[in-house]
Short mmCIF file of C-alpha atoms and ligand atoms in Angstrom, two decimals:
data_model
loop_
_atom_site.label_atom_id
_atom_site.label_comp_id
_atom_site.label_asym_id
_atom_site.label_seq_id
_atom_site.Cartn_x
_atom_site.Cartn_y
_atom_site.Cartn_z
CA MET A 26 -51.48 -80.25 -205.14
CA SER A 27 -53.60 -81.45 -202.19
CA SER A 28 -51.69 -82.54 -198.96
CA LEU A 29 -51.82 -86.12 -197.96
CA VAL A 30 -50.18 -84.99 -194.68
CA THR A 31 -51.84 -87.04 -191.64
CA THR A 32 -51.30 -86.96 -187.85
CA ILE A 33 -51.42 -89.95 -185.55
CA GLY A 34 -51.29 -88.62 -182.17
CA GLU A 35 -48.10 -86.45 -181.78
CA LEU A 36 -46.66 -87.77 -184.99
CA THR A 37 -47.10 -86.35 -188.42
CA PHE A 38 -46.61 -88.30 -191.65
CA ASN A 39 -46.50 -87.12 -195.35
CA SER A 40 -49.06 -89.81 -196.49
CA PRO A 41 -51.43 -92.03 -194.66
CA LEU A 42 -50.04 -94.99 -196.57
CA MET A 43 -47.81 -97.77 -194.79
CA ASN A 44 -47.07 -101.22 -195.44
CA ALA A 45 -48.74 -103.94 -193.17
CA SER A 46 -46.08 -105.69 -190.95
CA GLY A 47 -44.77 -108.81 -192.50
CA ALA A 48 -45.68 -108.12 -196.08
CA PHE A 49 -43.09 -105.93 -197.26
CA ASN A 50 -39.39 -105.82 -198.23
CA PRO A 51 -38.02 -102.31 -198.44
CA GLU A 52 -34.98 -102.91 -200.42
CA ALA A 53 -37.24 -104.76 -203.20
CA PHE A 54 -40.10 -102.08 -203.28
CA ALA A 55 -37.38 -99.44 -203.34
CA ARG A 56 -36.25 -100.87 -206.83
CA CYS A 57 -39.78 -100.14 -207.92
CA PHE A 58 -40.49 -96.82 -206.60
CA PRO A 59 -39.12 -94.13 -204.29
CA LEU A 60 -40.74 -95.02 -200.98
CA ALA A 61 -40.62 -91.53 -199.72
CA GLU A 62 -42.88 -90.36 -202.54
CA SER A 63 -45.77 -92.62 -201.85
CA MET A 64 -45.54 -93.92 -198.20
CA GLY A 65 -46.06 -92.14 -194.83
CA ALA A 66 -44.16 -94.78 -192.83
CA LEU A 67 -42.52 -98.44 -192.94
CA VAL A 68 -43.66 -100.82 -190.64
CA MET A 69 -41.15 -103.52 -189.82
CA LYS A 70 -41.66 -107.30 -189.88
CA THR A 71 -42.65 -108.15 -186.24
CA LEU A 72 -39.50 -109.30 -184.37
CA THR A 73 -39.63 -111.46 -181.33
CA PRO A 74 -36.73 -111.40 -178.40
CA GLU A 75 -35.20 -114.63 -179.78
CA SER A 76 -34.60 -115.95 -183.53
CA SER A 77 -37.46 -118.15 -184.95
CA LYS A 78 -37.56 -120.25 -187.92
CA GLY A 79 -41.48 -119.95 -187.58
CA ASN A 80 -43.75 -122.69 -188.31
CA ALA A 81 -43.28 -125.84 -190.38
CA GLN A 82 -44.17 -125.89 -194.12
CA GLN A 83 -46.70 -125.71 -195.50
CA ARG A 84 -47.47 -122.40 -194.43
CA THR A 85 -48.95 -120.23 -197.12
CA VAL A 86 -52.02 -120.87 -199.58
CA ALA A 87 -52.83 -118.54 -202.18
CA LEU A 88 -56.46 -118.20 -202.53
CA PRO A 89 -57.02 -116.73 -206.20
CA ALA A 90 -59.10 -113.62 -206.30
CA LEU A 91 -59.61 -113.94 -202.45
CA GLY A 92 -56.16 -113.28 -200.89
CA MET A 93 -54.11 -115.67 -199.03
CA LEU A 94 -53.63 -117.95 -195.92
CA ASN A 95 -50.39 -117.76 -193.86
CA SER A 96 -49.15 -119.60 -190.77
CA ILE A 97 -45.69 -118.35 -191.18
CA GLY A 98 -45.20 -117.67 -187.55
CA LEU A 99 -43.03 -115.05 -186.32
CA GLN A 100 -40.01 -116.15 -188.23
CA GLY A 101 -37.03 -113.87 -187.73
CA LYS A 102 -33.70 -113.22 -186.57
CA GLY A 103 -34.57 -111.95 -183.16
CA ILE A 104 -34.37 -108.51 -181.83
CA ALA A 105 -30.65 -108.11 -181.36
CA GLN A 106 -29.82 -109.12 -185.00
CA GLY A 107 -32.77 -107.17 -186.25
CA LEU A 108 -31.69 -103.97 -184.52
CA GLU A 109 -28.05 -104.45 -185.92
CA SER A 110 -28.86 -105.35 -189.42
CA GLU A 111 -32.42 -104.93 -190.45
CA LEU A 112 -33.28 -101.62 -188.78
CA PRO A 113 -30.66 -99.61 -190.73
CA ALA A 114 -32.02 -101.20 -194.01
CA TRP A 115 -35.62 -100.04 -192.98
CA SER A 116 -34.42 -96.42 -192.05
CA ASN A 117 -32.41 -95.95 -195.32
CA HIS A 118 -35.30 -94.50 -197.39
CA GLY A 119 -36.31 -91.17 -195.89
CA VAL A 120 -39.50 -92.70 -194.56
CA PRO A 121 -40.15 -92.90 -190.84
CA VAL A 122 -39.71 -96.39 -189.33
CA VAL A 123 -42.30 -98.32 -187.04
CA PHE A 124 -40.97 -101.14 -184.99
CA SER A 125 -43.14 -104.06 -184.76
CA LEU A 126 -42.69 -106.31 -181.51
CA SER A 127 -44.24 -109.55 -180.29
CA ALA A 128 -43.12 -111.57 -177.16
CA SER A 129 -44.47 -114.58 -175.16
CA SER A 130 -44.60 -113.04 -171.75
CA VAL A 131 -45.14 -109.68 -170.21
CA GLU A 132 -41.51 -109.56 -168.77
CA ALA A 133 -40.25 -110.68 -172.37
CA PHE A 134 -42.14 -107.68 -173.82
CA GLU A 135 -40.95 -105.35 -171.10
CA GLN A 136 -37.34 -106.50 -171.57
CA ALA A 137 -37.34 -106.42 -175.18
CA VAL A 138 -38.66 -102.66 -175.08
CA VAL A 139 -35.83 -101.65 -172.87
CA GLN A 140 -33.22 -103.62 -175.12
CA ILE A 141 -34.71 -102.03 -178.37
CA PHE A 142 -34.37 -98.31 -177.07
CA GLN A 143 -30.97 -98.80 -175.43
CA HIS A 144 -29.65 -99.91 -178.94
CA ARG A 145 -27.65 -97.26 -180.70
CA ASN A 146 -29.65 -97.62 -183.95
CA ALA A 147 -33.02 -97.03 -182.09
CA SER A 148 -33.30 -93.24 -182.57
CA VAL A 149 -34.76 -93.86 -186.08
CA ILE A 150 -37.81 -95.59 -184.50
CA GLN A 151 -40.82 -93.15 -184.53
CA ALA A 152 -43.36 -95.53 -182.83
CA LEU A 153 -43.79 -99.00 -181.59
CA GLU A 154 -46.32 -101.33 -182.89
CA LEU A 155 -47.34 -104.31 -180.46
CA ASN A 156 -48.45 -107.39 -182.30
CA LEU A 157 -50.34 -109.23 -179.43
CA SER A 158 -51.25 -112.14 -181.55
CA CYS A 159 -48.41 -114.19 -180.03
CA PRO A 160 -49.51 -116.98 -177.62
CA ASN A 161 -49.08 -116.19 -174.09
CA VAL A 162 -46.98 -118.84 -172.31
CA HIS A 163 -48.68 -117.99 -168.90
CA ALA A 164 -51.96 -118.34 -170.50
CA GLY A 165 -52.15 -121.95 -171.65
CA GLY A 166 -51.30 -120.80 -175.26
CA SER A 167 -54.16 -118.46 -175.98
CA SER A 168 -53.10 -115.26 -177.56
CA PHE A 169 -52.51 -111.89 -175.31
CA GLY A 170 -54.69 -109.94 -177.72
CA SER A 171 -57.88 -111.94 -177.02
CA SER A 172 -57.94 -111.10 -173.37
CA PRO A 173 -58.84 -107.57 -172.24
CA ASP A 174 -56.85 -108.03 -168.86
CA TRP A 175 -53.61 -109.39 -170.47
CA VAL A 176 -53.70 -106.48 -172.89
CA ASN A 177 -54.05 -104.19 -170.08
CA THR A 178 -50.95 -105.87 -168.40
CA VAL A 179 -48.77 -106.13 -171.14
CA VAL A 180 -49.50 -102.39 -172.73
CA SER A 181 -49.10 -100.89 -169.22
CA ALA A 182 -45.75 -102.85 -168.77
CA VAL A 183 -44.54 -101.54 -172.11
CA LYS A 184 -45.81 -98.02 -171.83
CA ALA A 185 -43.85 -97.71 -168.79
CA VAL A 186 -40.42 -98.27 -170.51
CA CYS A 187 -41.47 -97.10 -174.10
CA PRO A 188 -40.23 -93.84 -175.23
CA VAL A 189 -41.99 -93.55 -178.38
CA PRO A 190 -45.71 -93.53 -179.28
CA LEU A 191 -47.14 -96.77 -178.95
CA TRP A 192 -49.78 -98.51 -181.15
CA VAL A 193 -51.51 -101.94 -180.31
CA LYS A 194 -52.53 -103.87 -183.11
CA LEU A 195 -55.72 -105.68 -182.65
CA THR A 196 -56.84 -109.35 -183.46
CA PRO A 197 -60.39 -109.72 -185.03
CA ASN A 198 -60.50 -113.35 -183.64
CA VAL A 199 -62.55 -112.38 -180.63
CA THR A 200 -66.11 -112.00 -179.85
CA SER A 201 -65.76 -108.00 -179.82
CA VAL A 202 -62.73 -105.90 -180.07
CA LEU A 203 -64.22 -103.23 -177.95
CA PRO A 204 -63.22 -104.34 -174.32
CA ILE A 205 -59.82 -105.15 -175.76
CA ALA A 206 -59.16 -101.63 -177.16
CA GLU A 207 -60.69 -99.85 -174.05
CA GLN A 208 -58.06 -101.90 -171.89
CA ALA A 209 -55.22 -101.18 -174.43
CA LEU A 210 -56.40 -97.27 -174.14
CA LEU A 211 -56.64 -97.37 -170.42
CA ALA A 212 -52.98 -98.63 -170.23
CA GLY A 213 -51.72 -95.76 -172.29
CA ALA A 214 -51.86 -96.96 -176.10
CA ASP A 215 -51.52 -94.00 -178.14
CA GLY A 216 -53.12 -95.62 -181.26
CA LEU A 217 -54.94 -98.79 -182.41
CA VAL A 218 -54.14 -100.69 -185.44
CA ALA A 219 -57.07 -102.63 -186.79
CA ILE A 220 -56.80 -105.52 -187.90
CA ASN A 221 -54.66 -108.59 -187.94
CA THR A 222 -55.51 -111.46 -190.07
CA VAL A 223 -58.84 -113.29 -189.62
CA LEU A 224 -58.50 -117.12 -188.74
CA GLY A 225 -59.23 -119.40 -191.62
CA SER A 226 -58.32 -122.92 -193.29
CA HIS A 227 -58.21 -124.61 -196.57
CA ILE A 228 -58.38 -128.18 -197.53
CA ASP A 229 -56.13 -129.78 -199.92
CA VAL A 230 -58.66 -132.00 -201.83
CA ARG A 231 -56.07 -134.26 -203.57
CA ARG A 232 -54.17 -134.97 -200.27
CA LYS A 233 -57.63 -135.10 -198.57
CA LYS A 234 -56.23 -133.00 -195.56
CA ALA A 235 -55.69 -129.49 -194.38
CA SER A 236 -53.26 -127.55 -196.70
CA LEU A 237 -51.56 -125.58 -193.62
CA SER A 238 -49.22 -127.81 -191.55
CA ARG A 239 -50.99 -125.86 -188.28
CA VAL A 240 -54.43 -126.53 -189.95
CA SER A 241 -55.57 -123.08 -189.61
CA GLY A 242 -53.91 -119.78 -190.16
CA GLY A 243 -54.30 -115.91 -190.81
CA TYR A 244 -56.49 -115.05 -193.95
CA SER A 245 -55.61 -111.71 -195.48
CA GLY A 246 -56.52 -109.82 -198.76
CA VAL A 247 -59.54 -108.45 -200.49
CA GLY A 248 -62.23 -110.70 -198.68
CA MET A 249 -61.42 -109.29 -195.32
CA LYS A 250 -61.89 -105.58 -196.08
CA PRO A 251 -65.65 -105.33 -194.92
CA ILE A 252 -64.59 -107.22 -191.65
CA ALA A 253 -61.75 -104.64 -191.10
CA LEU A 254 -64.01 -101.78 -191.70
CA HIS A 255 -66.76 -103.25 -189.38
CA HIS A 256 -64.02 -103.23 -186.63
CA VAL A 257 -62.77 -99.84 -187.37
CA LEU A 258 -66.17 -98.24 -187.32
CA GLN A 259 -66.89 -99.76 -184.21
CA LEU A 260 -63.77 -98.46 -182.73
CA ALA A 261 -64.11 -95.00 -184.22
CA GLN A 262 -67.51 -94.82 -182.69
CA ALA A 263 -66.63 -95.96 -179.24
CA PHE A 264 -63.30 -94.05 -178.91
CA PRO A 265 -63.65 -90.88 -181.44
CA GLN A 266 -60.38 -89.29 -179.83
CA THR A 267 -58.10 -92.28 -180.64
CA PRO A 268 -56.26 -92.50 -183.81
CA ILE A 269 -56.78 -95.62 -185.75
CA ILE A 270 -54.68 -97.12 -188.36
CA GLY A 271 -56.75 -99.17 -190.65
CA VAL A 272 -55.45 -102.58 -192.27
CA GLY A 273 -57.22 -105.48 -194.09
CA GLY A 274 -57.93 -106.09 -197.87
CA ILE A 275 -57.01 -102.72 -199.24
CA GLN A 276 -56.30 -102.65 -202.91
CA SER A 277 -57.35 -99.26 -204.26
CA ALA A 278 -57.63 -95.55 -203.51
CA THR A 279 -61.30 -96.13 -203.11
CA ASP A 280 -60.77 -98.70 -200.41
CA VAL A 281 -58.48 -96.22 -198.72
CA ILE A 282 -60.82 -93.50 -198.79
CA GLU A 283 -63.28 -95.85 -197.31
CA PHE A 284 -61.21 -96.58 -194.44
CA LEU A 285 -60.47 -92.75 -193.84
CA MET A 286 -64.13 -92.11 -193.90
CA ALA A 287 -64.70 -94.96 -191.28
CA GLY A 288 -62.29 -93.04 -189.11
CA CYS A 289 -58.80 -93.82 -189.77
CA SER A 290 -55.83 -91.61 -189.80
CA ALA A 291 -53.87 -93.86 -191.86
CA VAL A 292 -54.02 -97.41 -193.29
CA GLN A 293 -51.54 -100.22 -194.12
CA ILE A 294 -51.37 -102.33 -197.16
CA GLY A 295 -50.42 -106.03 -197.00
CA THR A 296 -51.28 -108.79 -199.25
CA GLN A 297 -52.12 -106.52 -202.21
CA ALA A 298 -48.56 -105.34 -202.41
CA PHE A 299 -47.33 -108.99 -203.09
CA ARG A 300 -49.28 -109.02 -206.25
CA ASN A 301 -48.70 -105.32 -207.00
CA PRO A 302 -45.70 -103.57 -205.64
CA TRP A 303 -46.74 -100.46 -207.32
CA VAL A 304 -50.04 -100.16 -205.31
CA PHE A 305 -48.35 -97.44 -203.25
CA PRO A 306 -47.92 -95.02 -205.96
CA SER A 307 -51.17 -96.01 -207.57
CA VAL A 308 -53.08 -95.38 -204.59
CA THR A 309 -51.42 -92.15 -204.01
CA LYS A 310 -52.26 -91.08 -207.55
CA GLY A 311 -55.91 -92.03 -207.05
CA LEU A 312 -56.13 -90.19 -203.71
CA GLN A 313 -54.99 -87.11 -205.10
CA ALA A 314 -57.25 -87.31 -208.09
CA PHE A 315 -60.34 -87.86 -205.51
CA MET A 316 -59.05 -84.78 -203.53
CA LYS A 317 -58.79 -82.69 -206.61
CA ALA A 318 -62.43 -83.64 -207.65
CA GLU A 319 -63.85 -83.22 -204.44
CA GLY A 320 -62.00 -79.55 -203.96
CA LEU A 321 -60.00 -81.04 -200.65
CA GLU A 322 -56.76 -79.39 -199.71
CA ASN A 323 -56.35 -82.05 -197.16
CA LEU A 324 -57.59 -85.30 -195.72
CA GLN A 325 -58.92 -83.78 -192.37
CA PRO A 326 -62.71 -83.34 -193.74
CA ILE A 327 -63.18 -86.89 -194.74
CA ILE A 328 -61.52 -88.66 -191.73
CA GLY A 329 -64.38 -90.21 -189.89
CA CYS A 330 -67.10 -88.40 -191.86
CA ALA A 331 -68.95 -91.83 -192.09
CA VAL A 332 -68.81 -92.79 -188.58
CA PRO A 333 -72.41 -93.25 -187.32
CA LYS A 334 -72.96 -90.50 -184.45
CA ILE A 335 -73.96 -92.08 -181.13
C1 FMN B 15 -47.26 -113.32 -195.36
C2 FMN B 15 -47.70 -112.26 -194.19
C3 FMN B 15 -46.94 -112.15 -193.20
C4 FMN B 15 -47.68 -111.16 -191.75
N1 FMN B 15 -46.66 -111.04 -191.00
C5 FMN B 15 -47.08 -110.31 -189.91
C6 FMN B 15 -46.24 -109.99 -188.94
O1 FMN B 15 -44.98 -110.18 -188.83
N2 FMN B 15 -46.72 -108.95 -187.90
C7 FMN B 15 -48.00 -108.57 -187.91
O2 FMN B 15 -48.48 -107.80 -187.01
N3 FMN B 15 -48.90 -108.83 -188.91
C8 FMN B 15 -48.30 -109.63 -189.81
N4 FMN B 15 -49.26 -110.05 -191.05
C9 FMN B 15 -50.62 -109.57 -191.11
C10 FMN B 15 -50.73 -108.03 -191.89
O3 FMN B 15 -49.76 -107.22 -191.19
C11 FMN B 15 -52.04 -107.55 -192.00
O4 FMN B 15 -52.65 -107.22 -190.59
C12 FMN B 15 -53.01 -108.39 -192.61
O5 FMN B 15 -52.26 -109.20 -193.83
C13 FMN B 15 -54.27 -107.70 -193.22
O6 FMN B 15 -53.93 -106.84 -194.03
P1 FMN B 15 -53.92 -107.13 -195.87
O7 FMN B 15 -55.26 -107.86 -196.17
O8 FMN B 15 -53.87 -105.87 -196.40
O9 FMN B 15 -52.85 -108.21 -196.10
C14 FMN B 15 -48.88 -110.91 -191.97
C15 FMN B 15 -49.62 -110.85 -193.07
C16 FMN B 15 -49.27 -111.77 -194.27
C17 FMN B 15 -50.04 -111.81 -195.33
#
């Protein structure tokens, strides 16, 4: 059988498939299929230093055939509780765990990373994914992820205290991701995750107002795949040595192959897994069938093969 092993910098994973942060419950999915057979890593829901109830209802809208909108916010128990009670549940499946972190100031990011890796349960964490879509309290509420300077500052601060590879998740809600990615890499990021949700809205025509309490939220699902691929291709062309993890609208093995050919070493699946938890085993089968048909022993020959040469 062909090997689905992939590398992201110094880390090796048995499969290029991961869940997207916030759209996965390891216990529930493990009742559907053995996670270790179809997933290379498990990415935790983003945790913040303090517990948070998230945003007010209504905070999700299903968009039939398109995906969904969410403005859940970073709801969670906070890092201390997450390390104590959630991390052991994520690390229970024989699959490497990626910790996803957000905070609202540079100091809070830095202190959180120190706190995480001092914890006795932290030895299972293989990589840290930074979710920089959180409002920056020192920049009038705009997100860290939309300013190259802030990305440099926060990634530098985290890198100095982070003992595991550091992945930076990029927001597409900017004019160009390239200067942001460049600063993340200059500050020491070991990988880029592209992309977080795309800003979107929905109107409830009976109530004659926006459906989401926050008016706008993050759009995810099938319709964002071309947008995610666009960003991945731009990143792969500009930073050919950088590991990229693709995310956005992935539903099938063919979608995954597109992301690999666009330069990704791995991919994450979110919204589709809500609809079909078996997407991971079914994509795994599809990848193996493609590799057999193409006579591929491993994924290496296709990673980045569709990136235009500069
Ligand atoms: C309900 C929901 C919750 C999410 N929560 C997070 C989160 O906590 N942290 C994060 O970095 N991204 C979060 N995301 C974004 C996803 O990780 C992913 O970037 C996005 O949904 C695009 O992938 P998809 O089209 O496969 O869902 C969330 C997405 C959804 C739909």
